[in-house]
PDB file of C-alpha atoms in Angstrom:
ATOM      1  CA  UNK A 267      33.994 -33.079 -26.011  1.00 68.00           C
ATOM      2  CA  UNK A 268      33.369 -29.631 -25.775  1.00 70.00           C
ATOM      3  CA  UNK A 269      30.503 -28.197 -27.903  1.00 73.00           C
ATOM      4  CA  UNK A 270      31.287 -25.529 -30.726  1.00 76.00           C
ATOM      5  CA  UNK A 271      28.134 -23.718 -30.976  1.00 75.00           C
ATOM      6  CA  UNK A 272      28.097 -24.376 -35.043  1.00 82.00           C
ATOM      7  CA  UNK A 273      28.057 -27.863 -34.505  1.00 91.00           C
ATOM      8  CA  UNK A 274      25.684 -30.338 -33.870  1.00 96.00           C
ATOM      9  CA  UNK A 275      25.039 -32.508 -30.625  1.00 96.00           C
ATOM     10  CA  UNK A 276      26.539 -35.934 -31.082  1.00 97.00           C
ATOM     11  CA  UNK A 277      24.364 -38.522 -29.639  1.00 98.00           C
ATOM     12  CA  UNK A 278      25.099 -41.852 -29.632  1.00 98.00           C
ATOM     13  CA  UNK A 279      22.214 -44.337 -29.684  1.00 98.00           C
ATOM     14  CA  UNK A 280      23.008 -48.027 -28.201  1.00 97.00           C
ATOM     15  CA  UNK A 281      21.293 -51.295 -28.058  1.00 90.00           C
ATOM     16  CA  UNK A 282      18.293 -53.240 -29.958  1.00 91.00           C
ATOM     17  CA  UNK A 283      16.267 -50.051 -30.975  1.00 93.00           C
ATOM     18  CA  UNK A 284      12.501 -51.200 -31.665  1.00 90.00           C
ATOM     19  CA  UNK A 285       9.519 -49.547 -30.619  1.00 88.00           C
ATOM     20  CA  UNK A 286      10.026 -50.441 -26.423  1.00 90.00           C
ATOM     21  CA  UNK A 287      13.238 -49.139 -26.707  1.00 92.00           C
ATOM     22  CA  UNK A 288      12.394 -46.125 -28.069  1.00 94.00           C
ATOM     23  CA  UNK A 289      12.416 -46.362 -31.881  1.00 94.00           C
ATOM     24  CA  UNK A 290       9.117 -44.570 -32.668  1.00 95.00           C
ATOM     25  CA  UNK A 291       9.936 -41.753 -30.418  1.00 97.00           C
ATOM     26  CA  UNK A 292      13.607 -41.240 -31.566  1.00 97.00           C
ATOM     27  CA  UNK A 293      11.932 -40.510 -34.912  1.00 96.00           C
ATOM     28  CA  UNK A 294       9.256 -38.103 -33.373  1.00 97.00           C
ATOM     29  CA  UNK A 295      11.595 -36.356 -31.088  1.00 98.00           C
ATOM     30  CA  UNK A 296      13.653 -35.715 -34.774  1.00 97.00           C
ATOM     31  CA  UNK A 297      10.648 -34.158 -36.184  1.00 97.00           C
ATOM     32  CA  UNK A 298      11.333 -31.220 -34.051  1.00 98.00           C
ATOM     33  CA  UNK A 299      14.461 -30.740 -35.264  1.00 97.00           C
ATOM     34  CA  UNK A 300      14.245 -28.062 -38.164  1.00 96.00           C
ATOM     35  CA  UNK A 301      18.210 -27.217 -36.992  1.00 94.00           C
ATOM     36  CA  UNK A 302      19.682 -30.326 -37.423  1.00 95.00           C
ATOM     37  CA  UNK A 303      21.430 -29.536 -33.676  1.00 96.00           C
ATOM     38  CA  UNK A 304      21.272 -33.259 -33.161  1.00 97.00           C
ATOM     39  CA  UNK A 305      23.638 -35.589 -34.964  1.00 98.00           C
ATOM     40  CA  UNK A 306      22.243 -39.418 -34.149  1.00 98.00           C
ATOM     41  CA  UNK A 307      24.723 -42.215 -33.994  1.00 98.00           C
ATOM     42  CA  UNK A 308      22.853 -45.411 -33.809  1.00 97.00           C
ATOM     43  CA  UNK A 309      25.112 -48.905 -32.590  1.00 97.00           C
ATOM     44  CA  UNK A 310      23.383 -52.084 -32.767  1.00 95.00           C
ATOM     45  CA  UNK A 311      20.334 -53.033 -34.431  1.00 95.00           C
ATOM     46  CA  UNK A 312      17.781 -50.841 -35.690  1.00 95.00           C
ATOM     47  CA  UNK A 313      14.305 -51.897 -36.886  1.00 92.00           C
ATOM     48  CA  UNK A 314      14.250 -51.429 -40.625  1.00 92.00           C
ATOM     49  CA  UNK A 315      10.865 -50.911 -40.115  1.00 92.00           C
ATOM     50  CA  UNK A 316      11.313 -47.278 -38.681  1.00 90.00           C
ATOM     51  CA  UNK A 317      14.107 -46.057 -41.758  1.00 93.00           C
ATOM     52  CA  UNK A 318      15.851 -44.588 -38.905  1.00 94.00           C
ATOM     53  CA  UNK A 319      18.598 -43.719 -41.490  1.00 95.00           C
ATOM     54  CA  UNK A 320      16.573 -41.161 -42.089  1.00 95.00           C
ATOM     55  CA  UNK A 321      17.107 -39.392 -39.022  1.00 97.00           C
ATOM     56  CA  UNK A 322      20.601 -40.827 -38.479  1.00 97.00           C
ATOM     57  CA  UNK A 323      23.606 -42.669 -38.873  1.00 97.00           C
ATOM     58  CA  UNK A 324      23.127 -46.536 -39.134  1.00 97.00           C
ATOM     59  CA  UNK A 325      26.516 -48.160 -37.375  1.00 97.00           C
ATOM     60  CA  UNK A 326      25.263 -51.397 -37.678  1.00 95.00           C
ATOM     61  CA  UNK A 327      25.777 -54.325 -34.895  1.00 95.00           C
ATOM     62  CA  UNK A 328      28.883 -54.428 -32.187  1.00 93.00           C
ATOM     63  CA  UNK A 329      30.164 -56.848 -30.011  1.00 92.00           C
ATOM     64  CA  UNK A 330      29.994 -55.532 -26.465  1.00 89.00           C
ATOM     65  CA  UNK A 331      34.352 -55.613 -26.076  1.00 91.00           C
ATOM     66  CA  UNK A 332      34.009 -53.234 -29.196  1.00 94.00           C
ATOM     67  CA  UNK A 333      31.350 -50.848 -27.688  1.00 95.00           C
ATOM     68  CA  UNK A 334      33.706 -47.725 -25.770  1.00 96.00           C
ATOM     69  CA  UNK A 335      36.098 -48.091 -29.196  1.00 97.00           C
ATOM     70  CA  UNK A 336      33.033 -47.317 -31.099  1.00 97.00           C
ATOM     71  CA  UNK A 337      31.509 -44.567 -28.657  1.00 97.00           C
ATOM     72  CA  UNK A 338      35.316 -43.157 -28.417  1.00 96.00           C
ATOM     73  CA  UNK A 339      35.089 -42.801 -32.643  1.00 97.00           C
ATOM     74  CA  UNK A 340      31.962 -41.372 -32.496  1.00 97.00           C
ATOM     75  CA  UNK A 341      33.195 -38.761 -29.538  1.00 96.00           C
ATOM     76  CA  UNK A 342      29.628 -37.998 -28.218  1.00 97.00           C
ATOM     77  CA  UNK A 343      28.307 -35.894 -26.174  1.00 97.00           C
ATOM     78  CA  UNK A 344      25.605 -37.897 -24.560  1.00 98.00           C
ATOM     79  CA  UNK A 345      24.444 -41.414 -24.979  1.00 98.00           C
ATOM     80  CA  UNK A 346      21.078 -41.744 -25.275  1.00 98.00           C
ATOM     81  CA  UNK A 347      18.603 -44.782 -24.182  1.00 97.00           C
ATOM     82  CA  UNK A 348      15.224 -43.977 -24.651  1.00 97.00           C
ATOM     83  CA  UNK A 349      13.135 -46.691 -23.796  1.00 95.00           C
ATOM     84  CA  UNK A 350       9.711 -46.237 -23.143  1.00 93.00           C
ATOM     85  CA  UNK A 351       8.982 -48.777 -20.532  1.00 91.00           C
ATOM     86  CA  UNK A 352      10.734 -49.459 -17.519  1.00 91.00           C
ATOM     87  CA  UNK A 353      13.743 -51.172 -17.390  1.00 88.00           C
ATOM     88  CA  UNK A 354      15.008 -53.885 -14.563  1.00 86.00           C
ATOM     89  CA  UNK A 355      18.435 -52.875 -14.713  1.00 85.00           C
ATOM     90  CA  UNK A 356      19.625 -52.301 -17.843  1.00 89.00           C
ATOM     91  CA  UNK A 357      23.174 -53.209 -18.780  1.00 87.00           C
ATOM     92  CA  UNK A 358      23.104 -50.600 -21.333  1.00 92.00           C
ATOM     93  CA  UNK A 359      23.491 -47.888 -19.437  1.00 94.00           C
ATOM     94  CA  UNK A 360      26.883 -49.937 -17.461  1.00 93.00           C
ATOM     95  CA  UNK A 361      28.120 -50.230 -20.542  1.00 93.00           C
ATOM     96  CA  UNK A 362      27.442 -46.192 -21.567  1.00 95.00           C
ATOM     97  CA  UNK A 363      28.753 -45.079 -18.247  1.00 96.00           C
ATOM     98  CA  UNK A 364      32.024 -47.082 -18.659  1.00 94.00           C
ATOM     99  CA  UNK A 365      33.143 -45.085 -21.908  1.00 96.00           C
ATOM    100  CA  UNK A 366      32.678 -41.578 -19.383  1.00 95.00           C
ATOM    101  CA  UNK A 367      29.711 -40.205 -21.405  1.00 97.00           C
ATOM    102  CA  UNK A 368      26.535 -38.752 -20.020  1.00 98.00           C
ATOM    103  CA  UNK A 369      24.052 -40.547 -20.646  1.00 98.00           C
ATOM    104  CA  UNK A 370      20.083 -38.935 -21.576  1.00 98.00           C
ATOM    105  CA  UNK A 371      17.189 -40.809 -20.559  1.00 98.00           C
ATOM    106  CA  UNK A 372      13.255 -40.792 -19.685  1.00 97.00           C
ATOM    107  CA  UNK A 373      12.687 -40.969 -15.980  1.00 96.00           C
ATOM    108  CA  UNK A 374      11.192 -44.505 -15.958  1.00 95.00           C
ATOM    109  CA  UNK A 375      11.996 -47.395 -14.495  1.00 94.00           C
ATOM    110  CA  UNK A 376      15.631 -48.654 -13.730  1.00 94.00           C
ATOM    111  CA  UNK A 377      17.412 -45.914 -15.897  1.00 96.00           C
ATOM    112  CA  UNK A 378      15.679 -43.066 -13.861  1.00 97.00           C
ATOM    113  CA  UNK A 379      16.240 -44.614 -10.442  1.00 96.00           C
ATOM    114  CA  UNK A 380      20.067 -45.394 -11.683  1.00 96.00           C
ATOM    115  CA  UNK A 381      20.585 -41.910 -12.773  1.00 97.00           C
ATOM    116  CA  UNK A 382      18.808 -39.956  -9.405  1.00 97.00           C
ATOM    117  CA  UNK A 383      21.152 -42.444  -7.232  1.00 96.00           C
ATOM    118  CA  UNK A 384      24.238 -42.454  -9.119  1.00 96.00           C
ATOM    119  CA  UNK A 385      23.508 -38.729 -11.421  1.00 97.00           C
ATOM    120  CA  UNK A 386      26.135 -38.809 -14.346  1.00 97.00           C
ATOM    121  CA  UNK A 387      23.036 -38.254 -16.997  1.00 98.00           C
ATOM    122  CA  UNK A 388      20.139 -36.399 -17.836  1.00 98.00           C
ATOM    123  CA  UNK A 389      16.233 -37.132 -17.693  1.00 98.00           C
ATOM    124  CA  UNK A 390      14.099 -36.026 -20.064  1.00 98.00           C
ATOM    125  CA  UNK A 391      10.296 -35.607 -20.584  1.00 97.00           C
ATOM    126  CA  UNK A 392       8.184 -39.203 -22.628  1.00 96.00           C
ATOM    127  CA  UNK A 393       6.822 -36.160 -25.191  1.00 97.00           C
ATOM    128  CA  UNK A 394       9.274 -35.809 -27.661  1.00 98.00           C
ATOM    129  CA  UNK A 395       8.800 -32.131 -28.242  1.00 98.00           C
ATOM    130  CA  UNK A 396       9.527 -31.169 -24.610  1.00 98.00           C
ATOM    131  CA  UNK A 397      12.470 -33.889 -24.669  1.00 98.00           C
ATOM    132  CA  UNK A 398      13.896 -32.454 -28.003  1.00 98.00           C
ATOM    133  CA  UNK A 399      14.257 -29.058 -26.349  1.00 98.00           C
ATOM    134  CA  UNK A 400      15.716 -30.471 -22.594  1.00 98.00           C
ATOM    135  CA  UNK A 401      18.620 -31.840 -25.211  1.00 97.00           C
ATOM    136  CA  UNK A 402      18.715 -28.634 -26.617  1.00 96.00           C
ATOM    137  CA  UNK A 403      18.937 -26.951 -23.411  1.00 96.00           C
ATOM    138  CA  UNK A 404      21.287 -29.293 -21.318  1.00 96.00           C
ATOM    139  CA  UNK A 405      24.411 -27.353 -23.145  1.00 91.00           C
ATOM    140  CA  UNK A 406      22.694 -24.103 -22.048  1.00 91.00           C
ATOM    141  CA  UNK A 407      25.191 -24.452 -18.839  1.00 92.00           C
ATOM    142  CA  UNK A 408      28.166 -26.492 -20.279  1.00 91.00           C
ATOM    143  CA  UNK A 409      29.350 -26.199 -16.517  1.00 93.00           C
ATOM    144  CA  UNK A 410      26.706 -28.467 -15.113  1.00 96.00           C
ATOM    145  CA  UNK A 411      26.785 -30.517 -18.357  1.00 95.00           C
ATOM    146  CA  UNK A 412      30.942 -30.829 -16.930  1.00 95.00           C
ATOM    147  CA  UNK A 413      29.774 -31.683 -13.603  1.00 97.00           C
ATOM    148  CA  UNK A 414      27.316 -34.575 -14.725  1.00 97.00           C
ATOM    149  CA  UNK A 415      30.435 -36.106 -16.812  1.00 96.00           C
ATOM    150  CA  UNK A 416      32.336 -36.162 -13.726  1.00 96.00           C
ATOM    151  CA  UNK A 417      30.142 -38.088 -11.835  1.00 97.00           C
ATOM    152  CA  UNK A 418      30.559 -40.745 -13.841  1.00 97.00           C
ATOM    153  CA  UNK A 419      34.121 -41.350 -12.249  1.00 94.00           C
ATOM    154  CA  UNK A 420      32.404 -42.065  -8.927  1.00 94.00           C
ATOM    155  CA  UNK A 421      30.155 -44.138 -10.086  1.00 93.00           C
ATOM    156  CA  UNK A 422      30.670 -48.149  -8.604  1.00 87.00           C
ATOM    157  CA  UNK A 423      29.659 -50.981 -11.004  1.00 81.00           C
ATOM    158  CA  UNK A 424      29.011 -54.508  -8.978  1.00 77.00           C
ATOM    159  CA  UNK A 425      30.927 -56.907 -10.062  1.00 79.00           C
ATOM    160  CA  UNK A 426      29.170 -60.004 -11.672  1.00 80.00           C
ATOM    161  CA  UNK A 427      29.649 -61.870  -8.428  1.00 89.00           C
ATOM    162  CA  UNK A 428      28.473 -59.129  -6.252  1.00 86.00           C
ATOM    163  CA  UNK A 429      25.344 -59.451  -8.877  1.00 81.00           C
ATOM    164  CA  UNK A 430      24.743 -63.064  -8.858  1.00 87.00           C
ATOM    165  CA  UNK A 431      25.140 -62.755  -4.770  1.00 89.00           C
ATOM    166  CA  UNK A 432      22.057 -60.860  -5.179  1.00 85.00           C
ATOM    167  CA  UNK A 433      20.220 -62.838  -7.273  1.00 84.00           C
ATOM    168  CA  UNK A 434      20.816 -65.408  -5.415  1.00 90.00           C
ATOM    169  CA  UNK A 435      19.932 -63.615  -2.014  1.00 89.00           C
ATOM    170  CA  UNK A 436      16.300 -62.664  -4.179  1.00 85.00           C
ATOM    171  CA  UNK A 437      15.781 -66.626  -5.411  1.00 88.00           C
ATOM    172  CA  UNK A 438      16.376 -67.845  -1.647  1.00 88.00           C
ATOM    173  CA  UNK A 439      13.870 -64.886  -0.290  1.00 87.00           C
ATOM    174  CA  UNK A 440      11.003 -66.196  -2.577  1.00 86.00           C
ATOM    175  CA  UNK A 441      11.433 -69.855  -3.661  1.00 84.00           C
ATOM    176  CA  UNK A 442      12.370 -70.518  -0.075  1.00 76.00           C
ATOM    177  CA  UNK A 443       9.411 -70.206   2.341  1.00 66.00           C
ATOM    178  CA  UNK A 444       9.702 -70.972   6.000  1.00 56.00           C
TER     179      UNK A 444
END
């Protein structure tokens, strides 16, 4: 959606949110947020040990077939999966790019390497001060912010065959030695 400058930046937050995926520094990152620019969405289930409704709103669990209905209510402007670790894949972000949102991430792991090859999202700094004002600034030039959304429509998602082809192709590699 476009961005009204008098309103806030509506992120949606996917997934299992605990401290690896990036609980702790969702709540930092906040701190920094005297404004209230950012508007948190959280889907899925949150660690009650971080009161995240504090910073946020708590949507509670989803089934995956209900996930782009619930981004589409929501009508963010980014997604945002902040895990601190590196990922192996993560279907997450699959999921994110299929409702056409950009998606904002650290540059760690599978996430960054998915979004340098494939773009259609943001990286962001591990401090949450600096990442806090990357946010802030990625709507500094709503054109680019337009042209990151549209790469998301070139974007080609394997198929689960296509996947387990691969897998398979890995397995045979290493569990079968000449």
């Amino acid at each position: 959606p476009p961005l009204d400058s008098e309103e806030p930046i509506r992120i949606v937050i996917p997934g299992n949110i605990s401290a690896s995926k990036g609980g702790l520094f969702i709540k930092a990152m906040k701190k920094f947020d005297v404004n209230n620019k950012l508007e948190l969405h959280f889907i899925g289930n949150v660690n009650p040990d971080y009161h995240l409704e504090e910073v946020g709103v708590l949507h509670g669990p989803y089934k995956r077939s209900e996930f782009c209905r619930l981004v589409y209510e929501i009508n963010p402007h980014l997604i945002g999966i902040f895990s601190i670790w590196p990922e192996t894949y993560c279907h997450t972000l699959s999921e994110s790019w299929s409702c056409g949102v950009p998606v904002v991430s650290m540059d760690i792991g599978a996430l960054g390497e998915r979004i340098h090859a494939n773009g259609g999202g943001f990286l962001i700094s591990g401090n949450p001060e600096k990442a806090y004002h990357q946010i802030i600034s990625i709507f500094d030039d709503y054109d680019n912010y337009l042209k990151v959304a549209r790469e998301i429509q070139e974007i080609q998602f394997k198929s689960t065959e296509q996947m387990a082809d691969e897998y398979l192709d890995i397995y045979r590699r290493h569990l079968i030695r000449k």
